[in-house]
CSV table of C-alpha atoms in Angstrom, one decimal:
chain,number,residue,atom,x,y,z
A,226,UNK,CA,-8.2,-0.3,20.0
A,227,UNK,CA,-9.7,-1.6,16.8
A,228,UNK,CA,-8.5,-5.1,15.9
A,229,UNK,CA,-5.7,-5.1,13.4
A,230,UNK,CA,-6.2,-7.0,10.2
A,231,UNK,CA,-4.2,-9.6,8.4
A,232,UNK,CA,-3.5,-8.2,5.0
A,233,UNK,CA,-2.8,-10.4,2.0
A,234,UNK,CA,-1.0,-8.5,-0.7
A,235,UNK,CA,-1.7,-10.0,-4.1
A,236,UNK,CA,-5.1,-11.3,-5.2
A,237,UNK,CA,-4.2,-14.0,-7.6
A,238,UNK,CA,-4.1,-17.8,-6.9
A,239,UNK,CA,-1.7,-17.5,-3.9
A,240,UNK,CA,-3.6,-14.5,-2.5
A,241,UNK,CA,-7.1,-15.9,-2.6
A,242,UNK,CA,-5.9,-19.2,-1.3
A,243,UNK,CA,-4.1,-17.6,1.6
A,244,UNK,CA,-7.2,-15.7,2.5
A,245,UNK,CA,-9.3,-18.9,2.5
A,246,UNK,CA,-6.6,-20.7,4.4
A,247,UNK,CA,-6.4,-18.0,7.1
A,248,UNK,CA,-10.1,-18.4,7.7
A,249,UNK,CA,-9.9,-22.2,7.8
A,250,UNK,CA,-7.0,-21.9,10.3
A,251,UNK,CA,-9.3,-19.9,12.6
A,252,UNK,CA,-8.4,-16.2,11.9
A,253,UNK,CA,-11.7,-14.5,12.6
A,254,UNK,CA,-10.4,-10.9,12.7
A,255,UNK,CA,-10.4,-8.5,9.9
A,256,UNK,CA,-8.9,-9.7,6.6
A,257,UNK,CA,-7.9,-7.5,3.8
A,258,UNK,CA,-7.0,-8.8,0.3
A,259,UNK,CA,-5.2,-6.3,-1.9
A,260,UNK,CA,-4.8,-6.8,-5.7
A,261,UNK,CA,-3.4,-4.3,-8.2
A,262,UNK,CA,-5.5,-5.7,-11.1
A,263,UNK,CA,-9.2,-4.7,-11.3
A,264,UNK,CA,-10.3,-8.3,-11.7
A,265,UNK,CA,-11.6,-10.8,-9.1
A,266,UNK,CA,-9.0,-13.5,-8.5
A,267,UNK,CA,-8.5,-15.5,-11.7
A,268,UNK,CA,-6.3,-18.3,-12.9
A,269,UNK,CA,-3.2,-17.7,-15.0
A,270,UNK,CA,-2.2,-21.0,-16.6
A,271,UNK,CA,-5.2,-20.9,-19.0
A,272,UNK,CA,-4.1,-17.5,-20.3
A,273,UNK,CA,-1.5,-19.0,-22.6
A,274,UNK,CA,-3.7,-22.0,-23.3
A,275,UNK,CA,-7.5,-22.1,-23.4
A,276,UNK,CA,-8.1,-18.3,-23.1
A,277,UNK,CA,-5.6,-17.4,-25.8
A,278,UNK,CA,-7.0,-20.1,-28.0
A,279,UNK,CA,-10.5,-18.7,-27.6
A,280,UNK,CA,-11.9,-22.0,-26.1
A,281,UNK,CA,-12.6,-20.2,-22.8
A,282,UNK,CA,-13.9,-16.8,-21.9
A,283,UNK,CA,-12.6,-14.8,-19.0
A,284,UNK,CA,-15.4,-15.8,-16.6
A,285,UNK,CA,-14.1,-19.4,-16.8
A,286,UNK,CA,-10.9,-18.3,-15.3
A,287,UNK,CA,-12.4,-16.9,-12.1
A,288,UNK,CA,-10.9,-18.9,-9.2
A,289,UNK,CA,-13.9,-18.3,-6.9
A,290,UNK,CA,-17.4,-17.0,-7.5
A,291,UNK,CA,-18.7,-14.0,-5.6
A,292,UNK,CA,-20.8,-16.5,-3.7
A,293,UNK,CA,-17.7,-18.3,-2.6
A,294,UNK,CA,-15.8,-15.1,-1.7
A,295,UNK,CA,-18.6,-13.4,0.3
A,296,UNK,CA,-18.5,-15.8,3.3
A,297,UNK,CA,-14.8,-14.9,3.8
A,298,UNK,CA,-15.8,-11.4,4.9
A,299,UNK,CA,-12.9,-9.9,3.1
A,300,UNK,CA,-12.1,-6.2,2.9
A,301,UNK,CA,-11.4,-6.7,-0.8
A,302,UNK,CA,-9.3,-3.9,-2.4
A,303,UNK,CA,-9.0,-4.5,-6.1
A,304,UNK,CA,-7.2,-2.0,-8.4
A,305,UNK,CA,-5.1,-1.2,-5.4
A,306,UNK,CA,-1.3,-1.4,-5.2
A,307,UNK,CA,0.8,-1.7,-2.0
A,308,UNK,CA,3.6,0.7,-2.2
A,309,UNK,CA,5.5,0.1,1.0
A,310,UNK,CA,5.9,-2.1,4.1
A,311,UNK,CA,7.4,-1.1,7.4
A,312,UNK,CA,8.5,-4.4,8.8
A,313,UNK,CA,8.8,-3.5,12.5
A,314,UNK,CA,5.3,-2.2,12.8
A,315,UNK,CA,3.8,-4.4,10.0
A,316,UNK,CA,2.4,-1.3,8.4
A,317,UNK,CA,1.5,-1.3,4.7
A,318,UNK,CA,1.2,1.8,2.6
A,319,UNK,CA,-1.2,1.7,-0.3
A,320,UNK,CA,-1.2,3.7,-3.5
A,321,UNK,CA,-4.3,5.6,-2.3
A,322,UNK,CA,-2.2,6.9,0.6
A,323,UNK,CA,-3.8,4.7,3.2
A,324,UNK,CA,-1.6,3.3,5.9
A,325,UNK,CA,-2.7,-0.1,7.2
A,326,UNK,CA,-1.2,-1.4,10.5
A,327,UNK,CA,-1.6,-5.1,10.4
A,328,UNK,CA,-1.4,-8.0,12.8
A,329,UNK,CA,0.3,-9.9,10.0
A,330,UNK,CA,1.0,-9.7,6.3
A,331,UNK,CA,1.2,-12.3,3.6
A,332,UNK,CA,3.0,-11.1,0.5
A,333,UNK,CA,1.8,-12.8,-2.7
A,334,UNK,CA,2.6,-10.1,-5.3
A,335,UNK,CA,3.9,-12.6,-7.9
A,336,UNK,CA,6.1,-11.6,-10.8
A,337,UNK,CA,5.8,-9.2,-13.7
A,338,UNK,CA,6.7,-10.0,-17.3
A,339,UNK,CA,10.1,-8.9,-18.3
A,340,UNK,CA,10.1,-6.5,-21.2
A,341,UNK,CA,12.7,-5.1,-23.6
A,342,UNK,CA,13.4,-1.4,-23.7
A,343,UNK,CA,13.9,-1.6,-27.4
A,344,UNK,CA,10.2,-2.4,-27.9
A,345,UNK,CA,8.9,0.4,-25.8
A,346,UNK,CA,6.2,2.4,-27.5
A,347,UNK,CA,5.7,0.0,-30.4
A,348,UNK,CA,2.2,-1.2,-30.9
A,349,UNK,CA,1.9,-4.9,-31.7
A,350,UNK,CA,4.4,-6.0,-29.1
A,351,UNK,CA,2.9,-8.0,-26.2
A,352,UNK,CA,3.7,-9.7,-23.0
A,353,UNK,CA,1.6,-12.5,-21.5
A,354,UNK,CA,1.1,-12.3,-17.8
A,355,UNK,CA,-2.3,-10.8,-17.0
A,356,UNK,CA,-5.8,-11.3,-18.3
A,357,UNK,CA,-5.7,-8.0,-20.0
A,358,UNK,CA,-2.4,-9.0,-21.8
A,359,UNK,CA,-3.9,-12.2,-23.0
A,360,UNK,CA,-7.1,-10.6,-24.2
A,361,UNK,CA,-5.2,-8.0,-26.1
A,362,UNK,CA,-3.0,-10.6,-27.8
A,363,UNK,CA,-6.0,-12.8,-28.5
A,364,UNK,CA,-7.8,-9.9,-30.1
A,365,UNK,CA,-4.9,-9.3,-32.5
A,366,UNK,CA,-4.8,-13.0,-33.3
A,367,UNK,CA,-8.4,-13.0,-34.6
A,368,UNK,CA,-9.4,-12.1,-38.1
A,369,UNK,CA,-6.7,-13.3,-40.5
A,370,UNK,CA,-3.4,-14.9,-40.6
A,371,UNK,CA,-0.6,-12.9,-38.8
A,372,UNK,CA,3.1,-13.3,-38.7
A,373,UNK,CA,3.9,-13.8,-35.0
A,374,UNK,CA,7.4,-13.8,-33.6
A,375,UNK,CA,7.6,-15.2,-30.1
A,376,UNK,CA,10.8,-14.0,-28.4
A,377,UNK,CA,11.8,-16.5,-25.8
A,378,UNK,CA,11.6,-20.3,-26.1
A,379,UNK,CA,10.8,-21.1,-22.4
A,380,UNK,CA,7.6,-22.8,-21.3
A,381,UNK,CA,5.4,-19.7,-21.8
A,382,UNK,CA,6.7,-18.9,-25.3
A,383,UNK,CA,6.3,-22.5,-26.4
A,384,UNK,CA,2.7,-22.7,-25.1
A,385,UNK,CA,1.8,-19.5,-26.9
A,386,UNK,CA,3.5,-20.6,-30.0
A,387,UNK,CA,1.6,-23.8,-30.0
A,388,UNK,CA,-1.8,-22.0,-29.6
A,389,UNK,CA,-1.0,-19.5,-32.3
A,390,UNK,CA,0.0,-22.2,-34.7
A,391,UNK,CA,-3.2,-24.2,-34.0
A,392,UNK,CA,-5.0,-21.0,-34.8
A,393,UNK,CA,-3.3,-21.0,-38.2
A,394,UNK,CA,-0.8,-18.2,-37.8
A,395,UNK,CA,2.7,-18.1,-39.1
A,396,UNK,CA,4.8,-18.5,-36.0
A,397,UNK,CA,8.5,-18.1,-35.4
A,398,UNK,CA,9.9,-19.1,-32.0
A,399,UNK,CA,13.2,-17.5,-31.2
A,400,UNK,CA,15.3,-18.1,-28.2
A,401,UNK,CA,18.9,-17.8,-26.9
A,402,UNK,CA,19.0,-21.5,-26.2
A,403,UNK,CA,19.1,-23.9,-29.1
A,404,UNK,CA,16.8,-26.3,-27.4
A,405,UNK,CA,13.4,-24.9,-26.3
A,406,UNK,CA,12.5,-25.1,-22.6
A,407,UNK,CA,15.9,-26.7,-21.9
A,408,UNK,CA,16.2,-25.2,-18.4
A,409,UNK,CA,12.8,-26.6,-17.3
A,410,UNK,CA,12.7,-30.0,-19.2
A,411,UNK,CA,16.3,-30.9,-20.1
A,412,UNK,CA,17.8,-31.3,-23.5
A,413,UNK,CA,16.2,-34.7,-24.4
A,414,UNK,CA,12.6,-33.8,-23.9
A,415,UNK,CA,13.3,-30.3,-25.2
A,416,UNK,CA,14.5,-31.7,-28.5
A,417,UNK,CA,11.5,-33.9,-28.7
A,418,UNK,CA,9.2,-30.9,-28.2
A,419,UNK,CA,11.2,-29.0,-30.8
A,420,UNK,CA,10.5,-31.7,-33.3
A,421,UNK,CA,6.8,-31.5,-32.5
A,422,UNK,CA,6.8,-27.7,-32.9
A,423,UNK,CA,8.6,-28.0,-36.2
A,424,UNK,CA,6.3,-30.8,-37.4
A,425,UNK,CA,3.4,-28.5,-36.6
A,426,UNK,CA,4.9,-25.7,-38.7
A,427,UNK,CA,6.6,-23.5,-36.1
A,428,UNK,CA,9.9,-22.0,-37.3
A,429,UNK,CA,12.4,-22.5,-34.6
A,430,UNK,CA,15.4,-20.2,-34.4
A,431,UNK,CA,18.3,-19.7,-32.1
A,432,UNK,CA,19.5,-16.1,-31.6
A,433,UNK,CA,19.2,-12.9,-29.8
A,434,UNK,CA,17.0,-9.9,-30.7
A,435,UNK,CA,19.0,-6.7,-31.5
A,436,UNK,CA,16.2,-4.3,-32.3
A,437,UNK,CA,12.6,-4.0,-33.3
A,438,UNK,CA,11.6,-2.3,-36.5
A,439,UNK,CA,8.5,-0.2,-37.1
A,440,UNK,CA,6.3,-0.9,-40.0
A,441,UNK,CA,6.9,1.5,-42.9
A,442,UNK,CA,3.4,2.8,-43.1
A,443,UNK,CA,2.2,3.9,-39.7
A,444,UNK,CA,-1.3,5.4,-39.7
A,445,UNK,CA,-1.3,9.1,-39.0
A,446,UNK,CA,-1.5,9.9,-35.3
A,447,UNK,CA,-1.3,6.2,-34.4
A,448,UNK,CA,1.6,4.8,-32.5
A,449,UNK,CA,4.2,3.1,-34.6
A,450,UNK,CA,3.4,-0.5,-35.3
A,451,UNK,CA,6.0,-3.2,-35.1
A,452,UNK,CA,7.0,-4.5,-38.6
A,453,UNK,CA,9.9,-6.7,-37.9
A,454,UNK,CA,12.6,-8.0,-35.6
A,455,UNK,CA,16.3,-7.7,-36.3
A,456,UNK,CA,18.5,-10.3,-34.8
A,457,UNK,CA,22.0,-9.9,-33.5
A,458,UNK,CA,23.4,-11.8,-36.5
A,459,UNK,CA,21.9,-9.2,-38.8
A,460,UNK,CA,19.0,-11.2,-40.1
A,461,UNK,CA,15.5,-9.8,-40.1
A,462,UNK,CA,12.2,-11.4,-39.4
A,463,UNK,CA,9.1,-9.7,-40.7
A,464,UNK,CA,6.4,-9.6,-38.0
A,465,UNK,CA,2.9,-8.3,-37.5
A,466,UNK,CA,2.9,-9.2,-33.9
A,467,UNK,CA,5.6,-9.9,-31.3
A,468,UNK,CA,5.2,-11.7,-28.1
A,469,UNK,CA,7.9,-11.2,-25.5
A,470,UNK,CA,8.2,-14.3,-23.4
A,471,UNK,CA,11.6,-13.7,-21.9
A,472,UNK,CA,10.9,-14.5,-18.2
A,473,UNK,CA,9.7,-12.4,-15.4
A,474,UNK,CA,10.9,-10.3,-12.4
A,475,UNK,CA,9.6,-10.9,-8.9
A,476,UNK,CA,7.3,-8.0,-7.8
A,477,UNK,CA,9.4,-6.8,-4.9
A,478,UNK,CA,10.4,-3.3,-5.9
A,479,UNK,CA,7.9,-1.9,-3.4
A,480,UNK,CA,9.7,-3.8,-0.5
A,481,UNK,CA,12.5,-1.4,0.4
A,482,UNK,CA,12.7,-2.1,4.1
A,483,UNK,CA,16.3,-3.2,4.7
A,484,UNK,CA,15.0,-5.9,7.1
A,485,UNK,CA,13.8,-7.8,4.0
A,486,UNK,CA,16.1,-9.7,1.6
A,487,UNK,CA,14.8,-9.1,-2.0
A,488,UNK,CA,17.8,-10.4,-4.0
A,489,UNK,CA,15.7,-12.9,-6.0
A,490,UNK,CA,12.1,-12.6,-4.8
A,491,UNK,CA,11.4,-12.1,-1.1
A,492,UNK,CA,13.7,-14.3,1.0
A,493,UNK,CA,12.0,-16.4,3.6
A,494,UNK,CA,12.9,-19.1,6.1
A,495,UNK,CA,11.7,-22.7,6.0
A,496,UNK,CA,8.3,-21.5,7.4
A,497,UNK,CA,7.8,-19.0,4.6
A,498,UNK,CA,8.4,-16.1,7.0
A,499,UNK,CA,10.4,-13.1,5.8
A,500,UNK,CA,10.3,-11.4,9.2
A,501,UNK,CA,8.2,-11.6,12.3
A,502,UNK,CA,4.5,-11.5,11.2
A,503,UNK,CA,5.5,-11.2,7.6
A,504,UNK,CA,5.1,-14.2,5.3
A,505,UNK,CA,5.3,-14.8,1.6
A,506,UNK,CA,3.8,-17.3,-0.9
A,507,UNK,CA,3.7,-18.0,-4.6
A,508,UNK,CA,5.9,-16.8,-7.4
A,509,UNK,CA,7.4,-14.0,-5.3
A,510,UNK,CA,8.6,-16.2,-2.4
A,511,UNK,CA,12.0,-17.6,-2.2
A,512,UNK,CA,12.3,-19.9,0.8
A,513,UNK,CA,14.6,-22.5,2.4
A,514,UNK,CA,13.2,-25.9,1.3
A,515,UNK,CA,14.1,-28.2,4.2
A,516,UNK,CA,14.7,-31.3,2.1
A,517,UNK,CA,16.7,-29.6,-0.6
A,518,UNK,CA,18.8,-27.4,1.7
A,519,UNK,CA,18.9,-24.4,-0.6
A,520,UNK,CA,16.7,-21.4,-1.3
A,521,UNK,CA,14.1,-22.1,-4.0
A,522,UNK,CA,11.5,-20.0,-5.8
A,523,UNK,CA,8.9,-21.5,-8.1
A,524,UNK,CA,6.8,-19.8,-10.7
A,525,UNK,CA,4.4,-22.7,-10.8
A,526,UNK,CA,0.7,-22.7,-10.3
A,527,UNK,CA,0.8,-25.6,-7.8
A,528,UNK,CA,3.2,-23.9,-5.6
A,529,UNK,CA,1.0,-20.8,-5.3
A,530,UNK,CA,-1.7,-22.7,-3.6
A,531,UNK,CA,0.4,-25.0,-1.5
A,532,UNK,CA,2.7,-22.3,-0.3
A,533,UNK,CA,-0.2,-19.9,0.4
A,534,UNK,CA,-1.8,-22.6,2.6
A,535,UNK,CA,1.4,-23.2,4.5
A,536,UNK,CA,2.1,-19.4,4.9
A,537,UNK,CA,-1.4,-18.8,6.2
A,538,UNK,CA,-1.2,-21.7,8.7
A,539,UNK,CA,2.2,-20.6,9.9
A,540,UNK,CA,1.1,-17.0,10.3
A,541,UNK,CA,-1.9,-17.9,12.4
A,542,UNK,CA,0.3,-20.2,14.5
A,543,UNK,CA,2.7,-17.3,15.1
A,544,UNK,CA,0.0,-14.8,16.0
A,545,UNK,CA,-1.6,-17.3,18.3
A,546,UNK,CA,1.7,-17.8,20.1
A,547,UNK,CA,2.2,-14.0,20.1
A,548,UNK,CA,-1.2,-13.5,21.8
A,549,UNK,CA,-0.6,-16.3,24.3
A,550,UNK,CA,2.8,-14.7,25.2
A,551,UNK,CA,1.1,-11.3,25.7
A,552,UNK,CA,-1.5,-12.9,27.9
A,553,UNK,CA,1.1,-14.7,29.9
A,554,UNK,CA,3.1,-11.5,30.5
A,555,UNK,CA,1.3,-9.2,33.0
A,556,UNK,CA,3.3,-6.2,31.9
A,557,UNK,CA,1.8,-6.6,28.5
A,558,UNK,CA,-1.7,-7.2,29.7
A,559,UNK,CA,-4.1,-4.4,28.7
A,560,UNK,CA,-7.1,-5.6,30.8
A,561,UNK,CA,-8.4,-8.4,32.8
A,562,UNK,CA,-7.5,-11.7,31.2
A,563,UNK,CA,-10.1,-14.2,30.3
A,564,UNK,CA,-8.8,-16.8,32.7
A,565,UNK,CA,-8.4,-15.2,36.1
A,566,UNK,CA,-8.3,-18.4,38.0
A,567,UNK,CA,-5.1,-20.0,39.4
A,568,UNK,CA,-2.1,-19.9,37.1
A,569,UNK,CA,-2.0,-23.6,36.4
A,570,UNK,CA,-5.0,-23.5,34.1
A,571,UNK,CA,-3.6,-20.5,32.3
A,572,UNK,CA,-3.3,-21.2,28.5
A,573,UNK,CA,-3.4,-24.9,28.8
A,574,UNK,CA,-6.8,-25.4,27.2
A,575,UNK,CA,-5.7,-23.3,24.3
A,576,UNK,CA,-2.2,-24.7,24.5
A,577,UNK,CA,-3.5,-28.2,23.8
A,578,UNK,CA,-4.9,-27.0,20.5
A,579,UNK,CA,-2.3,-24.4,19.9
A,580,UNK,CA,-1.2,-24.7,16.3
A,581,UNK,CA,2.5,-25.1,15.6
A,582,UNK,CA,4.4,-23.6,12.7
A,583,UNK,CA,5.6,-26.2,10.2
A,584,UNK,CA,8.4,-26.0,7.6
A,585,UNK,CA,7.1,-25.9,4.1
A,586,UNK,CA,8.4,-29.0,2.3
A,587,UNK,CA,6.4,-29.7,-0.8
A,588,UNK,CA,7.1,-32.0,-3.7
A,589,UNK,CA,6.9,-29.3,-6.4
A,590,UNK,CA,4.7,-30.0,-9.4
A,591,UNK,CA,4.3,-28.3,-12.7
A,592,UNK,CA,2.6,-29.1,-16.0
A,593,UNK,CA,2.5,-27.7,-19.5
A,594,UNK,CA,0.1,-28.4,-22.4
A,595,UNK,CA,1.3,-28.0,-26.0
A,596,UNK,CA,-0.7,-29.3,-28.8
A,597,UNK,CA,-2.0,-32.6,-27.5
A,598,UNK,CA,1.0,-33.2,-25.3
A,599,UNK,CA,1.0,-32.9,-21.6
A,600,UNK,CA,4.2,-32.4,-19.7
A,601,UNK,CA,4.1,-33.1,-16.0
A,602,UNK,CA,7.0,-32.8,-13.5
A,603,UNK,CA,7.5,-33.6,-9.8
A,604,UNK,CA,10.4,-32.3,-7.8
A,605,UNK,CA,13.1,-30.1,-9.1
A,606,UNK,CA,14.0,-30.0,-12.8
A,607,UNK,CA,15.7,-26.6,-13.1
A,608,UNK,CA,19.2,-26.5,-11.7
A,609,UNK,CA,19.9,-30.2,-12.3
A,610,UNK,CA,23.5,-31.2,-13.0
A,611,UNK,CA,22.5,-34.6,-14.4
A,612,UNK,CA,19.6,-35.5,-16.7
A,613,UNK,CA,18.7,-38.9,-18.1
A,614,UNK,CA,16.0,-39.0,-20.7
A,615,UNK,CA,14.3,-42.2,-21.8
A,616,UNK,CA,12.3,-41.9,-25.0
A,617,UNK,CA,9.5,-44.5,-24.8
A,618,UNK,CA,7.7,-43.8,-28.1
A,619,UNK,CA,9.4,-41.3,-30.3
A,620,UNK,CA,6.5,-40.7,-32.7
A,621,UNK,CA,4.1,-40.2,-29.8
A,622,UNK,CA,6.8,-38.0,-28.1
A,623,UNK,CA,6.3,-40.2,-25.1
A,624,UNK,CA,9.3,-39.8,-22.8
A,625,UNK,CA,10.4,-39.6,-19.2
A,626,UNK,CA,13.4,-37.7,-17.7
A,627,UNK,CA,15.1,-38.0,-14.4
A,628,UNK,CA,16.9,-35.0,-13.0
A,629,UNK,CA,19.7,-35.2,-10.5
A,630,UNK,CA,21.9,-32.9,-8.4
A,631,UNK,CA,25.0,-33.8,-6.4
A,632,UNK,CA,24.4,-37.5,-7.1
A,633,UNK,CA,20.8,-37.5,-5.9
A,634,UNK,CA,17.6,-37.7,-7.9
A,635,UNK,CA,15.6,-34.5,-7.4
A,636,UNK,CA,13.0,-34.4,-10.1
A,637,UNK,CA,11.2,-36.4,-12.7
A,638,UNK,CA,9.4,-35.2,-15.8
A,639,UNK,CA,7.1,-37.1,-18.1
A,640,UNK,CA,5.9,-36.1,-21.6
A,641,UNK,CA,2.7,-37.7,-23.0
A,642,UNK,CA,2.7,-40.3,-20.2
A,643,UNK,CA,-0.7,-41.3,-18.7
A,644,UNK,CA,-1.0,-39.0,-15.6
A,645,UNK,CA,-1.6,-41.9,-13.3
A,646,UNK,CA,1.8,-43.3,-14.3
A,647,UNK,CA,3.6,-40.0,-13.6
A,648,UNK,CA,1.9,-39.8,-10.2
A,649,UNK,CA,3.4,-43.1,-9.4
A,650,UNK,CA,6.8,-41.7,-10.3
A,651,UNK,CA,6.3,-38.9,-7.7
A,652,UNK,CA,7.5,-41.3,-5.0
A,653,UNK,CA,10.8,-41.6,-6.6
A,654,UNK,CA,11.7,-38.0,-6.1
A,655,UNK,CA,9.5,-37.0,-3.1
A,656,UNK,CA,12.7,-37.0,-1.0
A,657,UNK,CA,16.0,-36.8,-2.8
A,658,UNK,CA,17.1,-40.5,-3.3
A,659,UNK,CA,20.5,-41.8,-4.5
A,660,UNK,CA,20.5,-41.5,-8.3
A,661,UNK,CA,20.6,-45.2,-9.0
A,662,UNK,CA,17.8,-46.1,-6.7
A,663,UNK,CA,15.5,-43.4,-8.1
A,664,UNK,CA,16.4,-44.5,-11.7
A,665,UNK,CA,15.4,-48.1,-10.9
A,666,UNK,CA,12.1,-46.9,-9.5
A,667,UNK,CA,11.4,-44.7,-12.6
A,668,UNK,CA,12.2,-47.7,-14.8
A,669,UNK,CA,9.8,-49.9,-12.9
A,670,UNK,CA,7.2,-47.2,-13.0
A,671,UNK,CA,7.3,-46.7,-16.7
A,672,UNK,CA,7.6,-50.3,-17.8
A,673,UNK,CA,4.8,-51.5,-15.5
A,674,UNK,CA,2.0,-49.7,-17.3
B,296,UNK,CA,-21.2,-31.8,2.4
B,297,UNK,CA,-21.9,-31.9,-1.3
B,298,UNK,CA,-19.1,-31.9,-3.9
B,299,UNK,CA,-19.4,-30.7,-7.5
B,300,UNK,CA,-16.6,-30.8,-10.0
B,301,UNK,CA,-16.0,-29.0,-13.3
B,302,UNK,CA,-14.0,-31.8,-15.0
B,303,UNK,CA,-13.5,-29.8,-18.2
B,304,UNK,CA,-11.2,-27.5,-16.3
B,305,UNK,CA,-9.2,-30.3,-14.8
B,306,UNK,CA,-5.4,-30.2,-15.6
B,307,UNK,CA,-4.8,-33.8,-14.4
B,308,UNK,CA,-2.4,-32.9,-11.7
B,309,UNK,CA,-3.8,-35.6,-9.5
B,310,UNK,CA,-3.3,-33.7,-6.2
B,311,UNK,CA,-6.9,-34.4,-5.1
B,312,UNK,CA,-6.2,-38.1,-5.4
B,313,UNK,CA,-3.1,-37.7,-3.2
B,314,UNK,CA,-5.1,-35.9,-0.6
B,315,UNK,CA,-8.4,-37.7,-0.6
B,316,UNK,CA,-8.1,-41.0,-2.5
B,317,UNK,CA,-11.4,-42.3,-1.2
B,318,UNK,CA,-13.3,-39.4,-2.8
B,319,UNK,CA,-11.4,-38.6,-6.0
B,320,UNK,CA,-9.8,-40.7,-8.7
B,321,UNK,CA,-8.3,-40.1,-12.2
B,322,UNK,CA,-9.4,-41.4,-15.6
B,323,UNK,CA,-6.8,-43.9,-17.0
B,324,UNK,CA,-6.5,-42.3,-20.4
B,325,UNK,CA,-6.0,-38.6,-19.6
B,326,UNK,CA,-5.9,-38.3,-15.8
B,327,UNK,CA,-9.0,-36.1,-15.6
B,328,UNK,CA,-10.6,-36.2,-12.2
B,329,UNK,CA,-13.4,-38.7,-11.3
B,330,UNK,CA,-15.6,-38.0,-8.4
B,331,UNK,CA,-16.1,-41.2,-6.4
B,332,UNK,CA,-18.3,-39.9,-3.7
B,333,UNK,CA,-20.3,-36.6,-4.1
B,334,UNK,CA,-21.5,-36.7,-0.5
B,335,UNK,CA,-18.6,-38.2,1.5
B,336,UNK,CA,-18.9,-39.1,5.2
B,337,UNK,CA,-17.7,-36.7,7.9
B,338,UNK,CA,-14.3,-38.3,8.4
B,339,UNK,CA,-13.5,-37.3,4.8
B,340,UNK,CA,-14.5,-33.7,5.1
B,341,UNK,CA,-11.1,-32.2,6.1
B,342,UNK,CA,-9.4,-34.1,3.3
B,343,UNK,CA,-12.0,-32.9,0.8
B,344,UNK,CA,-11.6,-29.2,1.9
B,345,UNK,CA,-7.8,-29.6,1.5
B,346,UNK,CA,-8.2,-31.2,-2.0
B,347,UNK,CA,-10.5,-28.4,-3.1
B,348,UNK,CA,-8.1,-25.8,-1.8
B,349,UNK,CA,-5.0,-27.4,-3.3
B,350,UNK,CA,-6.4,-28.1,-6.8
B,351,UNK,CA,-4.4,-26.0,-9.2
B,352,UNK,CA,-7.3,-25.6,-11.6
B,353,UNK,CA,-10.0,-24.7,-9.1
B,354,UNK,CA,-12.1,-27.7,-10.3
B,355,UNK,CA,-13.6,-28.8,-7.0
B,356,UNK,CA,-16.5,-26.9,-5.4
B,357,UNK,CA,-17.6,-27.9,-1.9
B,358,UNK,CA,-21.0,-26.9,-0.4
B,359,UNK,CA,-21.5,-27.4,3.3
């Protein structure tokens, strides 16, 4: 019997981190890394920042050099998509028809940018999720001033709007929410950022897109080019380019095995396990955070690495325990076992070092860069029922916000605060504290420096 | 073990300082990583590997 591999599906930040963590955790069997993009693992946060701006070229986004990847002895399958998973036998189906029966699987397929059917087939309408997306948009933002309409005023839309404005384009940012990024940063800091965008010359609108209009003079044979956006209130925005930044959908449509819960990403337990031998990490994974007592899913860069490391460790621990159980059970034994001495020694040497699965209980972290402003958040900001924003310096947009839920502080976010100071605030929300206590700590943390 | 950093890529998350405070620090003004010890002693190696793995901007490179 040839050794079964562990397969990691998804070759972005979570995928490559999981592969490395599997090796560090001691998995020396075959290891397959499957990615649907043709590129070596690259980093996504710079796509809407340095890469779009032109400050960085794609090589700078590579997460690991070939020299760093080689020692992992990966069976690296780029440009390959997983199309199915049979949970009971841990068998993956790939788009080239291959079936891969695995010892374990880590699913890190991330999310896909949401699109609008109304924009289908129109040239000049972009999403911003992949390197190819970002390069295509960047290409159209070079060589002359364009009228760019960014649809969606969440974090991604705001970052892209800031870059396009810095490049000198005419930028309109339109969202359903009157305050940009309100779900992620709260109303207070969202309003502060709206002021910054407006001061920089971005036109901010609240509304909903009804339809996209083609430019009146399409070149013969060429696909129709977007010429404008019509809003639900009837108004029309002329546009040379449109960026759809309206959120994303977890990439779970290929996971149809009824043993899996894919209602919002891939549902996992506190150990990031979706089923025996099947784990998930990164944007696609929804898991039971032990401290917050509810299922959470983060599309944050930090979580991709942290969760990949946790999932990899836990999978190796599970497989180690599985093997030990097989070795202990004579009915399952398929040959002479390594230790054929008296039973008392059996497994104890390994048992002393046997890894244990651990619940994944991170303090979430995310950041965003817009113009010169850095936003940094620890804990949970989305889903808060209480937000208290303290503006420390209005002109500098320096502010801190505390986020609460059910009377406890669960998150803190700082805008334009020295990063060392925000790191000190992390302790206030590392575990959910009573609101008043956390608020006092945040006050101390922001007045001390 | 030899550590190199690409500070220009640093996003100032500070995770390396949380994991290996004797090896990494942050600049006061912008939080960018400062390497305190490019060749740390053996007892720091696990923490350094962890810091390199966890860095959300892939700034830290470890040669062993």
